[in-house]
Coordinates of C-alpha atoms in Angstrom, one line a residue:
X87 CA 61.8 219.9 -167.3
X88 CA 62.7 219.5 -163.7
X89 CA 59.0 218.8 -162.8
X90 CA 58.9 216.1 -165.5
X91 CA 62.1 214.5 -164.4
X92 CA 60.8 214.5 -160.8
X93 CA 57.6 212.8 -161.9
X94 CA 59.7 210.1 -163.6
X95 CA 61.8 209.7 -160.5
X96 CA 58.7 209.3 -158.3
X97 CA 57.0 206.8 -160.6
X98 CA 60.2 204.9 -161.4
X99 CA 60.0 205.6 -165.2
X100 CA 62.9 205.7 -167.5
X101 CA 63.5 208.8 -169.5
X102 CA 64.7 209.7 -173.0
X103 CA 65.6 213.4 -173.2
X104 CA 65.8 215.3 -176.5
X105 CA 66.9 218.9 -176.5
X106 CA 65.6 220.4 -179.8
X107 CA 67.4 223.1 -181.8
X108 CA 67.4 224.5 -185.3
X109 CA 70.1 221.9 -186.1
X110 CA 68.0 218.9 -185.0
X111 CA 67.1 216.7 -188.0
X112 CA 64.8 213.8 -188.5
X113 CA 67.6 211.3 -188.1
X114 CA 68.3 212.7 -184.6
X115 CA 64.8 211.7 -183.6
X116 CA 64.2 208.4 -185.5
X117 CA 67.3 206.5 -186.7
X118 CA 70.8 207.6 -187.5
X119 CA 73.0 205.8 -190.1
X120 CA 76.4 204.8 -188.6
X121 CA 79.4 202.9 -189.8
X122 CA 80.6 200.0 -187.6
X123 CA 83.3 197.6 -188.6
X124 CA 83.1 198.7 -192.3
X125 CA 79.4 198.1 -192.2
X126 CA 76.6 200.7 -192.4
X127 CA 73.8 200.2 -189.9
X128 CA 71.0 202.1 -188.4
X129 CA 71.0 203.1 -184.8
X130 CA 67.8 203.8 -183.0
X131 CA 67.5 207.3 -181.6
X132 CA 65.6 208.4 -178.4
X133 CA 62.1 208.6 -180.0
X134 CA 62.3 205.0 -181.2
X135 CA 64.0 203.8 -178.0
X136 CA 61.2 205.3 -175.9
X137 CA 58.4 203.9 -178.1
X138 CA 59.8 200.4 -178.0
X139 CA 60.7 200.2 -174.3
X140 CA 57.8 202.3 -172.8
X141 CA 59.9 205.2 -171.6
X142 CA 59.0 208.8 -171.1
X143 CA 60.1 210.9 -174.1
X144 CA 60.9 214.5 -173.0
X145 CA 61.1 216.9 -175.9
X146 CA 62.6 220.2 -174.6
X147 CA 62.6 223.4 -176.6
X148 CA 59.7 222.8 -179.1
X149 CA 59.8 226.5 -180.2
X150 CA 63.4 226.0 -181.5
X151 CA 62.7 223.2 -183.9
X152 CA 62.0 223.7 -187.6
X153 CA 58.4 223.4 -188.4
X154 CA 58.9 220.5 -190.8
X155 CA 60.6 218.4 -188.2
X156 CA 58.1 217.6 -185.5
X157 CA 55.2 216.6 -187.8
X158 CA 57.2 213.3 -188.5
X159 CA 56.0 212.4 -185.0
X160 CA 52.3 213.0 -185.6
X161 CA 51.5 209.5 -186.6
X162 CA 53.4 208.0 -183.7
X163 CA 51.6 210.3 -181.2
X164 CA 48.1 209.7 -182.6
X165 CA 48.2 206.1 -183.9
X166 CA 51.4 204.7 -182.3
X167 CA 52.7 203.9 -185.8
X168 CA 56.0 205.0 -187.4
X169 CA 58.0 203.7 -190.4
X170 CA 61.7 203.4 -189.8
X171 CA 64.6 204.0 -192.2
X172 CA 65.9 200.4 -191.9
X173 CA 62.6 198.9 -193.1
X174 CA 61.0 198.1 -189.8
X175 CA 57.6 199.4 -188.8
X176 CA 56.3 200.3 -185.4
X177 CA 52.6 199.5 -184.9
X178 CA 50.1 200.1 -182.1
X179 CA 50.1 197.6 -179.2
X180 CA 46.4 196.8 -179.8
X181 CA 47.0 195.9 -183.4
X182 CA 50.1 193.9 -182.6
X183 CA 48.3 191.9 -179.8
X184 CA 45.3 191.3 -182.2
X185 CA 47.6 189.8 -184.7
X186 CA 49.1 187.5 -182.1
X187 CA 45.7 186.5 -180.8
X188 CA 44.6 185.6 -184.4
X189 CA 47.4 183.0 -184.5
X190 CA 50.3 184.9 -185.9
X191 CA 53.5 184.2 -184.0
X192 CA 55.8 186.7 -182.7
X193 CA 58.6 185.2 -184.8
X194 CA 56.4 185.7 -188.0
X195 CA 55.8 189.3 -187.1
X196 CA 59.5 189.8 -186.5
X197 CA 60.3 188.4 -189.9
X198 CA 57.9 190.9 -191.4
X199 CA 59.8 193.6 -189.5
X200 CA 56.8 194.7 -187.4
X201 CA 57.6 196.1 -184.0
X202 CA 55.2 196.6 -181.0
X203 CA 54.9 200.1 -179.6
X204 CA 55.0 199.8 -175.8
X205 CA 51.6 200.8 -174.2
X206 CA 53.4 202.9 -171.5
X207 CA 55.1 205.1 -174.1
X208 CA 54.5 208.7 -173.0
X209 CA 55.6 212.0 -174.5
X210 CA 56.2 215.2 -172.5
X211 CA 56.8 218.3 -174.7
X212 CA 58.2 221.5 -173.2
X213 CA 58.3 224.9 -174.9
X214 CA 58.1 228.6 -174.5
X215 CA 55.1 230.6 -175.8
X216 CA 55.5 232.2 -179.2
X217 CA 55.4 235.2 -180.0
X218 CA 56.2 236.3 -176.5
X219 CA 59.5 234.5 -177.0
X220 CA 61.4 234.1 -180.3
X221 CA 60.9 230.9 -182.1
X222 CA 58.4 229.0 -184.4
X223 CA 54.8 228.4 -183.3
X224 CA 53.6 224.8 -183.0
X225 CA 52.2 223.1 -186.0
X226 CA 48.4 222.9 -185.4
X227 CA 48.1 219.1 -186.1
X228 CA 51.0 218.5 -183.7
X229 CA 49.5 220.8 -181.0
X230 CA 46.2 219.0 -181.2
X231 CA 47.9 215.8 -180.0
X232 CA 48.9 217.2 -176.7
X233 CA 47.1 218.3 -173.5
X234 CA 48.5 221.8 -172.7
X235 CA 49.3 223.2 -169.3
X236 CA 50.7 226.7 -168.8
X237 CA 53.2 226.9 -166.0
X238 CA 53.6 230.4 -164.6
X239 CA 55.5 231.8 -161.6
X240 CA 53.8 232.3 -158.2
X241 CA 52.4 235.8 -157.5
X242 CA 54.7 238.5 -156.4
X243 CA 53.7 238.5 -152.8
X244 CA 54.3 234.7 -152.5
X245 CA 57.7 235.1 -154.1
X246 CA 58.7 237.9 -151.8
X247 CA 57.7 236.0 -148.7
X248 CA 59.7 233.0 -149.9
X249 CA 62.8 235.3 -150.4
X250 CA 62.3 236.9 -147.0
X251 CA 62.2 233.5 -145.3
X252 CA 65.4 232.5 -147.1
X253 CA 67.4 235.7 -146.2
X254 CA 65.5 237.7 -143.5
X255 CA 68.3 240.3 -143.2
X256 CA 68.0 241.2 -146.9
X257 CA 64.2 240.9 -147.2
X258 CA 63.6 244.5 -148.2
X259 CA 66.3 244.6 -150.9
X260 CA 65.3 241.2 -152.3
X261 CA 61.7 242.5 -152.5
X262 CA 63.0 245.4 -154.6
X263 CA 65.0 243.0 -156.7
X264 CA 61.8 241.0 -157.3
X265 CA 60.0 244.2 -158.4
X266 CA 62.9 245.0 -160.8
X267 CA 62.6 241.6 -162.4
X268 CA 58.8 242.0 -162.7
X269 CA 59.4 245.4 -164.4
X270 CA 61.8 243.8 -166.8
X271 CA 59.3 241.0 -167.6
X272 CA 56.6 243.7 -168.2
X273 CA 58.9 245.5 -170.6
X274 CA 59.7 242.3 -172.4
X275 CA 56.0 241.4 -172.8
X276 CA 55.1 244.9 -174.1
X277 CA 57.5 244.7 -177.0
X278 CA 56.2 243.8 -180.6
X279 CA 56.2 240.2 -181.7
X280 CA 59.5 238.5 -182.6
X281 CA 60.9 239.7 -185.9
X282 CA 59.6 243.2 -185.8
X283 CA 61.7 246.2 -185.1
X284 CA 62.5 246.4 -181.4
X285 CA 61.2 242.9 -181.0
X286 CA 61.1 240.8 -177.9
X287 CA 64.4 239.0 -178.5
X288 CA 66.2 242.3 -178.2
X289 CA 65.3 242.5 -174.5
X290 CA 66.8 240.2 -171.9
X291 CA 64.8 237.9 -169.6
X292 CA 65.6 237.1 -166.0
X293 CA 63.4 234.5 -164.4
X294 CA 62.1 235.2 -160.9
X295 CA 63.6 231.9 -159.7
X296 CA 67.0 233.4 -160.2
X297 CA 66.4 235.4 -157.1
X298 CA 66.4 232.1 -155.1
X299 CA 70.2 231.9 -155.7
X300 CA 70.5 235.5 -154.7
X301 CA 68.7 234.9 -151.5
X302 CA 71.0 232.0 -150.6
X303 CA 74.1 234.2 -151.3
X304 CA 72.6 237.0 -149.1
X305 CA 72.1 234.5 -146.3
X306 CA 75.7 233.3 -146.6
X307 CA 77.1 236.8 -146.9
X308 CA 74.8 239.1 -145.0
X309 CA 77.2 242.1 -145.2
X310 CA 77.3 242.0 -149.0
X311 CA 74.8 244.5 -150.5
X312 CA 72.2 243.1 -152.8
X313 CA 73.2 245.7 -155.4
X314 CA 76.6 244.0 -155.6
X315 CA 75.1 240.5 -155.9
X316 CA 72.4 241.3 -158.4
X317 CA 74.7 241.3 -161.5
X318 CA 75.2 237.6 -160.9
X319 CA 71.6 237.0 -162.0
X320 CA 70.7 240.1 -163.9
X321 CA 71.4 240.1 -167.7
X322 CA 74.2 242.5 -168.8
X323 CA 71.8 244.8 -170.7
X324 CA 71.2 248.6 -170.3
X325 CA 67.4 248.0 -169.9
X326 CA 68.1 245.5 -167.1
X327 CA 70.4 247.9 -165.3
X328 CA 67.8 250.7 -165.6
X329 CA 65.1 248.5 -164.2
X330 CA 67.3 247.7 -161.2
X331 CA 68.3 251.4 -160.7
X332 CA 64.6 252.3 -160.5
X333 CA 64.3 250.4 -157.3
X334 CA 67.6 251.6 -155.9
X335 CA 69.6 248.6 -156.9
X336 CA 71.9 249.9 -159.5
X337 CA 74.0 246.9 -160.7
X338 CA 77.6 247.4 -159.7
X339 CA 76.9 250.6 -157.7
X340 CA 79.4 251.2 -154.9
X341 CA 78.2 253.3 -151.9
X342 CA 80.2 256.5 -151.7
X343 CA 81.9 256.0 -155.1
X344 CA 81.3 258.3 -158.1
X345 CA 82.2 256.6 -161.5
X346 CA 85.4 258.1 -162.9
X347 CA 86.4 259.7 -159.5
X348 CA 89.7 258.7 -158.0
X349 CA 90.1 259.0 -154.2
X350 CA 92.8 261.2 -152.8
X351 CA 95.2 258.3 -152.2
X352 CA 95.0 257.4 -155.9
X353 CA 93.3 254.0 -155.5
X354 CA 90.0 253.0 -157.1
X355 CA 87.9 250.4 -155.3
X356 CA 88.7 247.0 -156.7
X357 CA 85.3 245.8 -157.8
X358 CA 84.6 249.0 -159.8
X359 CA 88.1 249.4 -161.2
X360 CA 87.4 247.2 -164.3
X361 CA 84.2 249.1 -165.1
X362 CA 85.7 252.6 -164.9
X363 CA 88.8 251.7 -166.8
X364 CA 87.2 249.9 -169.6
X365 CA 88.1 246.4 -168.5
X366 CA 84.6 245.0 -168.7
X367 CA 81.3 245.9 -167.1
X368 CA 81.5 245.4 -163.4
X369 CA 84.4 243.0 -163.5
X370 CA 87.0 243.3 -160.8
X371 CA 89.8 241.6 -162.9
X372 CA 91.1 239.5 -160.1
X373 CA 91.2 242.2 -157.4
X374 CA 89.8 241.8 -154.0
X375 CA 86.4 243.5 -154.0
X376 CA 86.5 246.6 -151.9
X377 CA 84.5 249.8 -151.4
X378 CA 85.5 253.2 -150.1
X379 CA 85.2 253.5 -146.4
X380 CA 83.9 256.6 -144.6
X381 CA 87.3 257.3 -143.1
X382 CA 89.4 257.1 -146.3
X383 CA 90.2 253.4 -145.8
X384 CA 88.4 250.6 -147.7
X385 CA 85.9 247.9 -146.7
X386 CA 86.5 244.4 -148.0
X387 CA 83.3 242.5 -148.7
X388 CA 82.5 240.5 -145.6
X389 CA 84.7 242.4 -143.1
X390 CA 83.1 244.2 -140.2
X391 CA 85.9 246.8 -139.8
X392 CA 87.6 249.2 -142.2
X393 CA 90.7 247.8 -143.8
X394 CA 93.6 250.3 -144.4
X395 CA 94.4 251.2 -148.0
X396 CA 97.9 249.7 -147.5
X397 CA 96.4 246.4 -146.5
X398 CA 94.2 246.4 -149.5
X399 CA 97.2 246.9 -151.7
X400 CA 99.0 243.9 -150.1
X401 CA 95.8 241.8 -150.3
X402 CA 95.3 242.5 -153.9
X403 CA 99.0 241.7 -154.7
X404 CA 98.7 238.4 -152.9
X405 CA 95.3 237.7 -154.6
X406 CA 96.8 238.3 -158.0
X407 CA 99.7 236.0 -157.2
X408 CA 97.2 233.3 -156.1
X409 CA 94.7 233.9 -158.8
X410 CA 91.8 234.6 -156.4
X411 CA 91.1 236.5 -153.2
X412 CA 91.6 234.0 -150.3
X413 CA 91.9 233.8 -146.6
X414 CA 95.6 233.5 -147.1
X415 CA 95.7 236.7 -149.1
X416 CA 93.9 238.6 -146.3
X417 CA 96.2 237.1 -143.7
X418 CA 99.3 238.1 -145.8
X419 CA 97.9 241.7 -146.0
X420 CA 97.2 241.7 -142.3
X421 CA 100.7 240.6 -141.5
X422 CA 102.2 243.1 -143.9
X423 CA 100.7 246.2 -142.2
X424 CA 100.0 244.8 -138.8
X425 CA 96.3 245.5 -139.1
X426 CA 94.4 244.5 -135.9
X427 CA 90.8 243.5 -135.4
X428 CA 90.2 242.1 -138.9
X429 CA 87.5 239.5 -138.8
X430 CA 88.2 236.0 -139.8
X431 CA 85.3 236.4 -142.2
X432 CA 87.8 238.1 -144.5
X433 CA 87.7 234.9 -146.5
X434 CA 84.4 236.0 -148.0
X435 CA 86.4 238.5 -150.0
X436 CA 87.0 235.7 -152.5

């Protein structure tokens, strides 16, 4: 979809975008009956608007539409003809121009309710392959009216080099994250067709492009481990977590912390507290993200020095009052216990 919209931007073309779903009906594509000032009238929908004004019609999500819906466009795609609900009829530009050349005036054609399809009318259809993904396969007559192009992701080596360039300090971990997502994609593709037991829709999908956002986060917060950032793009599914764990990137894993274990001071690291106490998988429930330090204190994400447990308690209290972990919360904790040497980067704890 982004590629199609970029094409329209570069060529200066107007766009009509239709996101298809199982609830999309024929009236959503052609004409919808509406009431205006106690009068019922027909309102042209994106397909008709694009055909009459020469716009690019983008149909997104072909696999989601009902099979009896899209064939209504077959005649428009092949012959540039379509009957409308209000009695008008769209005809091909060649036939319309031939009628005008033969002496029929445009006013006469309008009185006959004949409309000229714009010669620049273009249709771009976007869909996922079925049965790899759940959905309905394309109707063969409809499929024959398009030129198909399969858009796949770049090879693994190319993607890894791109991630390494975006975040050099986390290149190795990002490479393992890329391998984890490739493993997940392989498991997804190896499942039976949609509708069978253990079918493809039961497994999550994570696109490799999601790692681009992860690389930008790693570049902004170089001290944050990739295993802590990965849940932002990884689907919350046991198979996805197992795939990450295979490459040493267990989602939500805290170095030095054993699930269910409470340190001697009675405090559980903030960003695992929600998981261990049944408050949601990997959620920190508003607490400042911390991890157990080697000296019994805690590290706050983004800090270069250990932060005492008392300071963490004050920071969490201030964060709960403010709703988020902020620089002000860190400053309040620092003032409360007189902690020295805390980096100004403590704001990254948010």
